[in-house]
Coordinates of C-alpha atoms and ligand atoms in Angstrom, one line a residue:
Chain A
M1 CA -30.2 -2.0 -7.3
S2 CA -32.1 -4.8 -5.7
A3 CA -29.7 -5.1 -2.8
Y4 CA -30.4 -1.5 -2.0
Y5 CA -34.1 -1.9 -2.1
V6 CA -33.9 -4.9 0.3
D7 CA -31.9 -2.8 2.7
T8 CA -34.4 0.0 2.8
K9 CA -37.3 -2.4 3.5
H10 CA -35.3 -3.8 6.4
A11 CA -34.8 -0.3 7.8
V12 CA -38.5 0.5 7.6
G13 CA -39.5 -2.7 9.2
G14 CA -37.0 -2.2 11.9
S15 CA -38.2 1.3 12.9
R16 CA -41.8 0.2 12.8
R17 CA -41.1 -2.5 15.3
Q18 CA -39.3 -0.1 17.5
S19 CA -42.1 2.5 17.5
R20 CA -44.6 -0.3 18.4
A21 CA -42.5 -1.2 21.4
T22 CA -42.4 2.4 22.6
A23 CA -46.1 3.0 21.9
G24 CA -47.7 5.5 24.3
S25 CA -44.4 7.0 25.5
R26 CA -43.6 8.7 22.1
A27 CA -40.7 7.8 19.9
I28 CA -38.0 8.4 22.5
D29 CA -35.0 6.1 22.4
Q30 CA -35.3 4.4 25.8
R31 CA -32.7 1.6 25.3
P32 CA -30.4 1.5 28.3
R33 CA -27.0 3.1 27.3
A34 CA -24.8 0.1 26.5
R35 CA -21.5 0.0 28.3
R36 CA -18.8 -0.2 25.8
L37 CA -15.5 -2.0 26.3
G38 CA -13.4 1.1 25.6
L39 CA -11.9 3.5 28.1
G40 CA -15.2 5.4 28.5
R41 CA -16.1 9.0 27.8
E42 CA -13.5 11.3 26.3
I43 CA -12.1 14.0 28.6
P44 CA -12.2 17.6 27.2
Y45 CA -8.7 19.1 26.6
A46 CA -7.2 15.7 27.6
A47 CA -3.9 16.4 25.7
H48 CA -3.2 19.6 27.7
L49 CA -4.4 18.5 31.1
G50 CA -1.2 17.1 32.4
T51 CA 0.8 20.1 31.2
I52 CA -1.5 22.5 32.9
L53 CA -1.3 20.5 36.1
V54 CA 2.5 20.6 36.0
L55 CA 2.5 24.4 35.4
A56 CA 0.1 24.8 38.3
I57 CA 2.2 22.9 40.7
W58 CA 5.3 24.8 39.5
S59 CA 3.6 28.2 40.0
L60 CA 2.2 27.2 43.4
G61 CA 5.7 25.9 44.5
S62 CA 7.3 29.2 43.3
L63 CA 4.7 31.4 45.0
T64 CA 4.9 29.6 48.4
G65 CA 8.7 29.5 48.3
F66 CA 8.6 25.8 48.3
I67 CA 10.7 25.8 45.1
D68 CA 14.1 27.5 45.4
Q69 CA 14.4 30.2 42.7
R70 CA 18.0 29.2 42.1
T71 CA 17.0 25.7 41.3
L72 CA 13.9 26.5 39.2
S73 CA 12.8 30.0 38.4
A74 CA 9.1 30.8 38.6
P75 CA 7.2 30.6 35.3
W76 CA 6.7 34.3 35.2
T77 CA 10.4 34.9 35.7
V78 CA 11.1 32.7 32.7
A79 CA 8.5 34.6 30.7
T80 CA 10.0 38.0 31.5
T81 CA 13.5 36.7 30.8
A82 CA 12.3 35.5 27.4
V83 CA 10.9 39.0 26.7
D84 CA 14.2 40.6 27.8
L85 CA 16.2 38.2 25.6
I86 CA 14.0 39.0 22.6
I87 CA 14.2 42.8 23.2
D88 CA 18.0 42.8 23.2
G89 CA 18.0 40.4 20.2
R90 CA 20.0 37.6 21.7
L91 CA 17.3 34.9 21.5
Q92 CA 16.6 35.5 17.8
S93 CA 20.2 35.6 16.7
N94 CA 21.1 32.4 18.6
L95 CA 17.9 30.7 17.4
T96 CA 18.7 31.7 13.8
T97 CA 22.3 30.3 14.1
S98 CA 21.0 27.0 15.5
A99 CA 18.2 26.8 12.9
I100 CA 20.7 27.2 10.1
R101 CA 22.9 24.4 11.5
V102 CA 20.0 22.0 11.7
A103 CA 18.6 23.0 8.3
L104 CA 22.0 22.5 6.6
G105 CA 22.6 19.2 8.4
L106 CA 19.1 17.9 7.5
A107 CA 19.5 19.0 3.9
F108 CA 22.9 17.3 3.4
G109 CA 21.9 14.3 5.5
I110 CA 18.6 13.7 3.6
G111 CA 20.3 14.1 0.3
I112 CA 23.2 11.9 1.0
G113 CA 21.2 9.3 2.9
T114 CA 18.6 9.0 0.1
A115 CA 21.2 8.8 -2.6
L116 CA 23.1 6.1 -0.8
A117 CA 19.8 4.2 -0.1
V118 CA 18.7 4.4 -3.7
V119 CA 22.1 3.1 -5.1
S120 CA 22.3 0.4 -2.5
G121 CA 18.6 -0.5 -2.7
L122 CA 18.4 -0.8 -6.5
S123 CA 21.6 -2.6 -7.3
R124 CA 23.4 -5.6 -5.9
W125 CA 26.8 -4.0 -6.5
G126 CA 25.7 -0.8 -4.8
E127 CA 24.5 -2.8 -1.8
A128 CA 27.7 -4.8 -1.7
I129 CA 29.8 -1.6 -1.5
I130 CA 27.6 0.8 0.5
D131 CA 25.7 -1.3 3.0
G132 CA 28.7 -2.7 5.0
P133 CA 30.3 0.7 5.8
I134 CA 26.9 2.1 6.7
Q135 CA 26.2 -0.7 9.1
I136 CA 29.6 -0.1 10.8
K137 CA 28.9 3.6 10.9
R138 CA 25.5 2.8 12.5
A139 CA 27.2 0.8 15.2
I140 CA 29.3 3.9 16.3
P141 CA 27.1 6.5 17.9
T142 CA 27.6 9.7 15.9
L143 CA 28.4 11.8 18.9
A144 CA 31.4 9.6 19.6
L145 CA 32.9 10.8 16.4
I146 CA 33.0 14.4 17.6
P147 CA 36.6 14.3 18.8
L148 CA 37.8 13.0 15.5
L149 CA 35.7 15.5 13.6
I150 CA 37.1 18.4 15.6
L151 CA 40.6 17.2 14.7
W152 CA 39.6 17.2 11.0
F153 CA 37.4 20.3 10.8
G154 CA 38.3 22.4 13.8
I155 CA 35.5 23.6 16.0
G156 CA 33.7 25.9 13.5
E157 CA 30.5 25.4 11.5
P158 CA 31.8 22.6 9.2
M159 CA 32.3 20.3 12.2
K160 CA 28.9 21.1 13.6
V161 CA 27.0 20.6 10.4
T162 CA 29.0 17.4 9.7
V163 CA 28.0 15.9 13.0
I164 CA 24.3 16.7 12.3
T165 CA 24.6 15.4 8.7
L166 CA 26.1 12.1 9.9
S167 CA 23.3 11.6 12.4
V168 CA 20.7 12.3 9.8
I169 CA 22.1 10.0 7.1
I170 CA 21.7 6.8 9.2
P171 CA 17.9 6.8 9.8
I172 CA 17.2 8.1 6.3
Y173 CA 19.4 5.4 4.7
L174 CA 18.1 2.5 6.9
Q175 CA 14.4 3.2 6.4
T176 CA 14.6 4.1 2.7
H177 CA 16.8 1.1 1.9
N178 CA 14.3 -1.1 3.8
G179 CA 11.4 0.4 1.8
L180 CA 13.1 -0.1 -1.5
R181 CA 13.9 -3.7 -0.8
G182 CA 10.5 -4.5 0.8
I183 CA 8.5 -3.9 -2.3
D184 CA 5.7 -6.4 -2.4
N185 CA 6.5 -9.2 -4.9
R186 CA 3.0 -9.1 -6.2
Y187 CA 3.7 -5.7 -7.6
V188 CA 6.8 -6.9 -9.2
E189 CA 4.7 -9.6 -11.0
L190 CA 2.2 -7.0 -12.0
A191 CA 4.8 -4.9 -13.5
E192 CA 6.1 -7.9 -15.5
T193 CA 2.6 -8.7 -16.8
L194 CA 2.1 -5.1 -17.8
R195 CA 5.5 -5.2 -19.6
M196 CA 6.9 -2.2 -17.8
G197 CA 10.5 -1.3 -18.5
H198 CA 13.1 -1.1 -15.8
G199 CA 12.9 2.7 -15.5
E200 CA 9.1 2.7 -15.4
F201 CA 9.1 0.0 -12.8
I202 CA 11.4 2.0 -10.6
R203 CA 9.5 5.3 -11.1
H204 CA 6.0 4.0 -10.7
V205 CA 6.4 1.0 -8.4
V206 CA 9.6 1.0 -6.4
L207 CA 10.0 4.7 -5.5
P208 CA 6.4 5.5 -4.5
G209 CA 6.3 2.2 -2.6
A210 CA 9.3 3.2 -0.6
L211 CA 8.0 6.7 0.2
P212 CA 6.2 5.7 3.5
A213 CA 9.5 4.2 4.8
F214 CA 11.5 7.3 3.7
L215 CA 9.0 9.5 5.6
L216 CA 9.3 7.4 8.7
G217 CA 13.1 7.8 8.4
L218 CA 12.6 11.6 8.0
R219 CA 10.8 11.6 11.4
Y220 CA 13.6 9.8 13.1
A221 CA 16.1 12.0 11.3
V222 CA 14.6 15.2 12.6
T223 CA 14.9 13.9 16.2
A224 CA 18.5 12.8 15.6
A225 CA 19.4 16.2 14.1
L226 CA 18.0 18.1 17.1
L227 CA 19.9 15.8 19.5
S228 CA 23.1 16.4 17.7
L229 CA 22.5 20.1 17.6
V230 CA 22.2 20.2 21.4
V231 CA 25.4 18.3 21.9
V232 CA 27.6 20.1 19.3
E233 CA 26.5 23.5 20.7
Q234 CA 27.4 22.6 24.2
V235 CA 30.8 21.1 23.3
N236 CA 32.3 24.0 21.5
A237 CA 30.3 27.0 20.4
T238 CA 30.4 30.8 20.5
S239 CA 26.8 31.2 19.3
G240 CA 23.5 29.3 19.1
L241 CA 20.9 28.2 21.6
G242 CA 23.2 25.7 23.3
Y243 CA 25.9 28.3 23.7
M244 CA 23.3 30.7 25.3
I245 CA 22.4 28.0 27.7
E246 CA 26.0 27.1 28.5
L247 CA 26.8 30.8 29.1
A248 CA 23.8 31.1 31.4
R249 CA 25.0 28.1 33.4
T250 CA 28.3 29.7 34.1
Y251 CA 26.5 32.8 35.5
G252 CA 23.9 30.8 37.3
Q253 CA 21.0 32.3 35.3
T254 CA 18.4 29.5 35.7
S255 CA 15.7 31.4 34.0
T256 CA 17.8 31.8 30.8
I257 CA 18.5 28.1 30.8
L258 CA 14.8 27.4 31.1
V259 CA 14.0 29.8 28.2
G260 CA 16.5 27.8 26.1
L261 CA 14.8 24.5 27.1
V262 CA 11.3 25.9 26.2
V263 CA 12.6 27.0 22.8
Y264 CA 14.1 23.5 22.2
A265 CA 10.7 22.0 23.1
L266 CA 8.9 24.3 20.7
I267 CA 11.4 23.5 17.9
G268 CA 10.9 19.8 18.6
L269 CA 7.1 20.0 18.6
L270 CA 7.0 22.2 15.5
S271 CA 9.4 20.1 13.4
D272 CA 7.5 16.9 14.3
G273 CA 4.3 18.5 13.4
L274 CA 5.8 19.7 10.1
V275 CA 7.0 16.2 9.2
H276 CA 3.5 14.8 10.2
I277 CA 1.9 17.3 7.7
I278 CA 4.3 16.3 5.0
Q279 CA 3.5 12.7 5.7
K280 CA -0.2 13.2 5.4
R281 CA 0.1 15.2 2.2
A282 CA 2.5 12.8 0.5
L283 CA 0.6 9.7 1.6
S284 CA -2.9 10.9 0.9
W285 CA -3.6 7.7 -1.1
R286 CA -3.5 5.9 2.2
R287 CA -6.6 7.7 3.6
T288 CA -9.4 5.4 4.3
L289 CA -13.1 6.0 4.1
A290 CA -13.1 6.5 7.8
D291 CA -11.2 9.7 7.9
Chain B
M1 CA -20.6 -17.7 -29.5
A2 CA -19.9 -21.1 -31.0
P3 CA -20.3 -20.9 -34.8
Y4 CA -17.8 -18.0 -35.1
A5 CA -14.7 -19.7 -33.8
R6 CA -15.0 -23.5 -33.8
G7 CA -12.3 -25.1 -35.8
L8 CA -11.8 -22.4 -38.4
T9 CA -9.1 -20.3 -36.8
E10 CA -5.5 -20.7 -35.7
P11 CA -5.0 -21.7 -32.1
T12 CA -4.1 -18.7 -29.9
V13 CA -2.6 -20.9 -27.3
A14 CA -0.9 -24.2 -27.9
V15 CA 0.6 -26.2 -25.1
E16 CA 2.3 -29.6 -25.7
N17 CA 3.5 -32.0 -23.0
L18 CA 4.0 -29.2 -20.5
V19 CA 5.7 -30.4 -17.3
R20 CA 6.3 -28.2 -14.2
G21 CA 7.4 -29.0 -10.7
F22 CA 8.6 -27.6 -7.4
N23 CA 11.5 -29.1 -5.5
G24 CA 11.4 -32.3 -7.4
R25 CA 7.6 -32.8 -7.0
T26 CA 5.8 -32.8 -10.3
V27 CA 2.7 -30.6 -10.4
L28 CA 2.0 -30.5 -14.1
D29 CA 2.7 -33.8 -15.7
G30 CA 2.3 -33.5 -19.4
I31 CA -0.4 -30.9 -20.2
N32 CA -1.7 -30.7 -23.8
L33 CA -4.0 -27.8 -24.5
T34 CA -5.1 -25.6 -27.4
I35 CA -7.3 -22.5 -27.0
R36 CA -8.6 -21.0 -30.2
E37 CA -9.0 -17.4 -31.1
G38 CA -11.9 -15.8 -29.1
E39 CA -12.6 -19.1 -27.2
F40 CA -13.5 -18.9 -23.5
V41 CA -12.0 -21.8 -21.6
A42 CA -12.6 -22.4 -17.9
L43 CA -10.1 -24.5 -15.9
L44 CA -11.5 -26.3 -12.9
G45 CA -9.6 -28.3 -10.4
R46 CA -9.2 -28.9 -6.7
S47 CA -7.2 -26.6 -4.6
G48 CA -3.5 -27.4 -5.1
S49 CA -4.1 -29.2 -8.4
G50 CA -1.8 -26.9 -10.3
K51 CA -4.3 -24.4 -11.9
S52 CA -2.3 -21.4 -11.0
T53 CA 0.9 -23.1 -12.0
L54 CA -0.5 -23.6 -15.5
L55 CA -1.8 -20.1 -15.7
R56 CA 1.4 -18.6 -14.6
A57 CA 3.3 -20.7 -17.2
L58 CA 1.0 -19.2 -19.9
A59 CA 1.6 -15.7 -18.4
D60 CA 5.4 -16.0 -18.5
L61 CA 5.5 -15.7 -14.7
D62 CA 7.3 -18.9 -14.0
H63 CA 11.0 -18.1 -14.8
D64 CA 12.2 -19.9 -11.8
V65 CA 10.0 -23.0 -12.0
A66 CA 11.7 -26.2 -13.3
G67 CA 10.0 -27.7 -16.3
T68 CA 9.9 -28.8 -19.9
G69 CA 7.4 -28.7 -22.8
L70 CA 6.2 -26.6 -25.7
L71 CA 4.3 -23.5 -25.0
Q72 CA 2.9 -21.0 -27.5
A73 CA 1.0 -18.0 -26.4
P74 CA 0.4 -14.6 -27.9
E75 CA 2.5 -11.5 -27.0
K76 CA -0.5 -9.5 -26.2
K77 CA -1.9 -11.1 -23.1
S78 CA -3.3 -9.7 -19.8
V79 CA -3.5 -11.2 -16.4
V80 CA -6.3 -10.6 -13.8
F81 CA -5.3 -11.9 -10.4
Q82 CA -7.5 -12.9 -7.5
D83 CA -6.6 -9.7 -5.7
A84 CA -7.2 -6.6 -7.9
R85 CA -3.5 -5.7 -7.5
L86 CA -3.9 -2.0 -8.0
L87 CA -1.0 0.2 -7.0
P88 CA -2.5 2.0 -3.9
W89 CA -0.4 5.1 -4.6
K90 CA -1.8 5.6 -8.1
R91 CA -5.3 6.9 -8.9
V92 CA -7.7 4.6 -10.6
L93 CA -7.1 6.0 -14.1
E94 CA -3.3 5.9 -13.6
N95 CA -3.6 2.3 -12.6
V96 CA -5.5 1.5 -15.8
V97 CA -3.0 3.0 -18.1
L98 CA 0.1 1.9 -16.2
G99 CA 2.9 1.1 -18.5
L100 CA 1.1 2.4 -21.7
A101 CA 3.2 4.7 -23.7
D102 CA 0.9 6.0 -26.4
S103 CA -0.6 9.5 -26.5
Q104 CA -4.2 8.2 -26.4
A105 CA -3.6 6.1 -23.3
D106 CA -5.6 8.3 -21.0
E107 CA -8.5 8.5 -23.4
R108 CA -8.6 4.8 -23.9
G109 CA -8.3 4.3 -20.1
R110 CA -11.3 6.5 -19.6
A111 CA -13.3 4.5 -22.2
A112 CA -12.3 1.2 -20.5
L113 CA -13.4 2.5 -17.1
A114 CA -16.7 3.6 -18.6
E115 CA -17.1 0.1 -20.0
V116 CA -16.7 -1.5 -16.6
G117 CA -19.2 1.0 -15.2
L118 CA -16.7 3.2 -13.4
A119 CA -17.0 6.4 -15.4
G120 CA -16.5 9.3 -13.0
R121 CA -14.2 7.4 -10.6
E122 CA -11.1 8.1 -12.6
Q123 CA -9.5 10.2 -9.9
A124 CA -10.4 8.0 -6.9
W125 CA -7.7 6.2 -4.9
P126 CA -8.0 2.4 -4.9
V127 CA -8.7 2.4 -1.2
E128 CA -11.8 4.3 -1.8
L129 CA -13.3 1.5 -3.9
S130 CA -15.1 -1.6 -2.9
G131 CA -13.6 -5.0 -3.6
G132 CA -15.9 -5.5 -6.6
E133 CA -15.0 -2.0 -8.0
Q134 CA -11.3 -2.7 -7.6
Q135 CA -11.7 -5.9 -9.6
R136 CA -13.5 -3.9 -12.3
V137 CA -10.6 -1.6 -12.5
A138 CA -8.3 -4.6 -12.9
L139 CA -10.5 -5.8 -15.7
A140 CA -10.3 -2.3 -17.3
R141 CA -6.5 -2.4 -16.9
S142 CA -6.5 -5.7 -18.8
L143 CA -8.9 -4.8 -21.6
V144 CA -7.3 -1.4 -22.4
R145 CA -4.2 -3.4 -23.6
D146 CA -6.5 -5.1 -26.1
P147 CA -5.2 -8.6 -25.3
A148 CA -5.4 -11.6 -27.6
L149 CA -5.4 -13.8 -24.5
L150 CA -7.0 -12.9 -21.1
L151 CA -5.7 -15.0 -18.2
A152 CA -7.7 -14.8 -15.0
D153 CA -6.8 -16.7 -11.8
E154 CA -9.9 -16.9 -9.6
P155 CA -10.7 -13.3 -10.3
F156 CA -14.0 -13.3 -8.4
G157 CA -12.9 -15.7 -5.6
A158 CA -12.7 -12.9 -3.0
L159 CA -16.1 -11.3 -3.8
D160 CA -19.4 -11.8 -2.2
A161 CA -22.0 -13.9 -4.1
L162 CA -24.1 -11.0 -5.4
T163 CA -21.1 -9.0 -6.6
R164 CA -19.8 -12.2 -8.2
L165 CA -22.9 -12.7 -10.3
R166 CA -22.7 -9.1 -11.5
M167 CA -19.1 -9.6 -12.4
H168 CA -20.0 -12.7 -14.4
D169 CA -22.4 -10.6 -16.5
L170 CA -19.8 -7.9 -17.0
L171 CA -17.1 -10.4 -18.0
R172 CA -19.5 -12.1 -20.4
Q173 CA -20.3 -8.7 -22.1
L174 CA -16.7 -7.6 -22.2
C175 CA -15.6 -10.9 -23.8
Q176 CA -18.4 -10.8 -26.4
R177 CA -17.3 -7.3 -27.3
H178 CA -13.6 -7.7 -27.4
R179 CA -13.3 -11.4 -28.1
P180 CA -10.0 -12.3 -26.5
A181 CA -9.2 -15.9 -26.0
V182 CA -9.9 -16.5 -22.2
M183 CA -8.6 -18.9 -19.7
L184 CA -10.5 -18.5 -16.5
V185 CA -9.2 -20.5 -13.5
T186 CA -11.9 -21.1 -11.0
H187 CA -13.0 -23.6 -8.4
D188 CA -16.7 -22.6 -8.9
V189 CA -18.4 -25.1 -11.2
D190 CA -21.4 -22.9 -11.8
E191 CA -19.2 -20.0 -12.8
A192 CA -17.4 -22.2 -15.2
I193 CA -20.5 -23.6 -16.9
S194 CA -22.3 -20.2 -17.1
L195 CA -19.3 -18.4 -18.7
A196 CA -17.2 -20.8 -20.7
D197 CA -17.4 -22.4 -24.2
R198 CA -15.3 -25.2 -22.8
V199 CA -14.6 -26.5 -19.4
L200 CA -11.3 -28.3 -18.5
V201 CA -10.7 -30.3 -15.4
L202 CA -7.1 -30.5 -14.1
E203 CA -6.3 -33.4 -11.8
D204 CA -3.1 -35.2 -10.9
G205 CA -1.1 -32.9 -13.2
R206 CA -3.2 -33.8 -16.3
I207 CA -6.3 -32.5 -18.0
T208 CA -8.8 -35.2 -17.3
A209 CA -11.9 -33.7 -18.8
D210 CA -12.6 -31.4 -21.7
I211 CA -16.3 -30.6 -22.0
A212 CA -17.8 -28.3 -24.6
I213 CA -20.7 -26.2 -23.3
D214 CA -23.3 -25.5 -26.0
L215 CA -26.0 -24.2 -23.8
P216 CA -27.9 -21.1 -25.0
E217 CA -27.5 -17.8 -23.2
P218 CA -28.6 -16.9 -20.6
R219 CA -27.5 -20.1 -18.9
G220 CA -29.2 -21.0 -15.6
H221 CA -30.0 -23.8 -13.3
G222 CA -33.5 -24.0 -14.9
D223 CA -32.0 -25.7 -17.9
P224 CA -31.8 -29.5 -17.2
R225 CA -28.7 -29.8 -19.3
F226 CA -27.0 -27.3 -17.0
A227 CA -27.7 -29.5 -14.1
S228 CA -26.5 -32.6 -15.8
I229 CA -23.2 -31.0 -16.9
R230 CA -22.8 -29.7 -13.3
A231 CA -23.3 -33.1 -11.8
D232 CA -20.9 -34.6 -14.3
L233 CA -18.2 -32.0 -13.5
L234 CA -18.7 -32.4 -9.8
Q235 CA -18.3 -36.1 -10.1
K236 CA -15.1 -35.6 -12.1
L237 CA -13.8 -33.3 -9.3
G238 CA -14.5 -36.1 -6.8
V239 CA -17.5 -34.5 -5.1
T240 CA -20.5 -36.8 -4.8
I241 CA -23.9 -35.1 -4.4
N242 CA -26.8 -36.8 -2.7
H243 CA -30.2 -35.7 -4.0
Ligands
LIG1 N1 6.3 -21.2 -5.5 C1 6.1 -22.5 -5.1 N2 7.0 -23.2 -4.5 C2 6.7 -24.4 -4.1 N3 5.6 -25.1 -4.3 C3 4.6 -24.5 -5.0 C4 4.8 -23.1 -5.4 N4 3.7 -22.7 -6.1 C5 2.8 -23.8 -6.0 N5 3.4 -24.8 -5.4 C6 2.7 -26.1 -5.2 O1 2.3 -26.6 -6.4 C7 1.0 -27.2 -6.2 C8 0.0 -26.5 -7.2 O2 -0.2 -25.2 -6.8 P1 -1.2 -24.2 -7.5 O3 -0.9 -24.2 -9.0 O4 -1.1 -22.9 -6.8 O5 -2.6 -24.9 -7.2 P2 -4.0 -24.3 -7.5 O6 -3.9 -22.9 -8.1 O7 -4.7 -25.3 -8.3 O8 -4.7 -24.2 -6.2 C9 0.6 -27.0 -4.8 O9 0.9 -28.2 -4.2 C10 1.6 -26.0 -4.3 O10 1.9 -26.2 -3.0
LIG2 MG1 -4.5 -21.0 -7.4

């Protein structure tokens, strides 16, 4: 109570002093604008400025004929091609096929990666058995396994989903395992003094404590899944976005390739945004007074 | 507080010839100590003198520390650390009732929060509280367990001076109401004198002073006996004061 009172008095005294200094010229704040050490004023629409500039150069180059249409179709050609592809249904059906592959791969990968991390993170035996093979698997780029996986599974959906799953398991496992093992020792002590049981300790302390690391792993996993998707669809596929792009390449349809790339970009941005939202929701306890 | 407890009751804590050391270096070298039911003991000592080592022994937190000696402490004990040590992913009330299994836990948690002046903040996240408020939650978390022994390791060490004085009042009230035996580790002589029934000084691994404080409440610097005890303790801690 008393501290608050002192503060108020200070504030009043302060403003009085200021108004005396500006007597006669009204109470306008005439202090010179202090230069801050930051980067200066914020630029409006800064995030989109570079993109708009690239689009403008692209359009201008296409209009003037400076950019060869066979190398890079004009933005409007890409747009009309996209509309055509949507009207005859090819874009949607290929997109759906690809989306199902990624979704399956992510679902299996997250499930398996988390399960492995929990077993290996919570028991010494689990770690002894699981961690070694995972580290070896990690050393081999997943895409290098494609030839072997084709021999095992053929070139159908199981092979494609397996490749994506394998590429998702690694980041999920690594981050989650790290999070489970990195629990602050102070919390372990606290749990002991509160006489928590082993189950309670894992449920209330270990798992929630590892959640931020798991979500970071999820972010990496989504990127890895998309990369694997692109590769498996270009190696051997008869459907999907990658197939659509490959087909367009053989016919020299630059604009269709570009539509495919735009869709990839949208998927990437959307999924990253989605993970970001999940992160914010799940980690709301982290919010500070500032935001 | 004095007439109630003195000499009539069983000791809550009994320590005999307690020895603890790290890597062959002895930190506690034969500690003897009893704390009676409801008695408030403050433990003073220089930084590194082994205060935390002793407190952690009483708290059963020293499994991997080498040592010998007899140690008797109640099952029902709570620890308050220097940091509030709240789980950041649990709301305030969840933190208070952490590990409690009974059906009335939430109700008792609310009551404990009200007692430390945090009614209405049950659903806040720990990051939304100030340092003093977080430490109040830690006190509530300890008290809701109805401890026979409250162990506190420099619980107010990280707080600013004003907040610390308020926390002293709060702790005094809470202890008068719940009457746990208390061992408060501190390096603040004034804090020790104004709160405790007995002040111990730990030096070179032994308890070198054991002073009963019979001053009437509220205790303050105005009382000349306060000043003389303070000077005495400071001297025992190796600080010479020039007037
Ligand atoms: N876990 C540990 N490992 C090794 N030495 C320790 C450990 N904990 C404490 N010590 C040593 O024991 C001595 C007493 O420490 P501590 O009890 O924390 O002192 P205080 O709490 O009085 O400041 C110090 O010299 C410290 O370095
Ligand atoms: Mg200490």
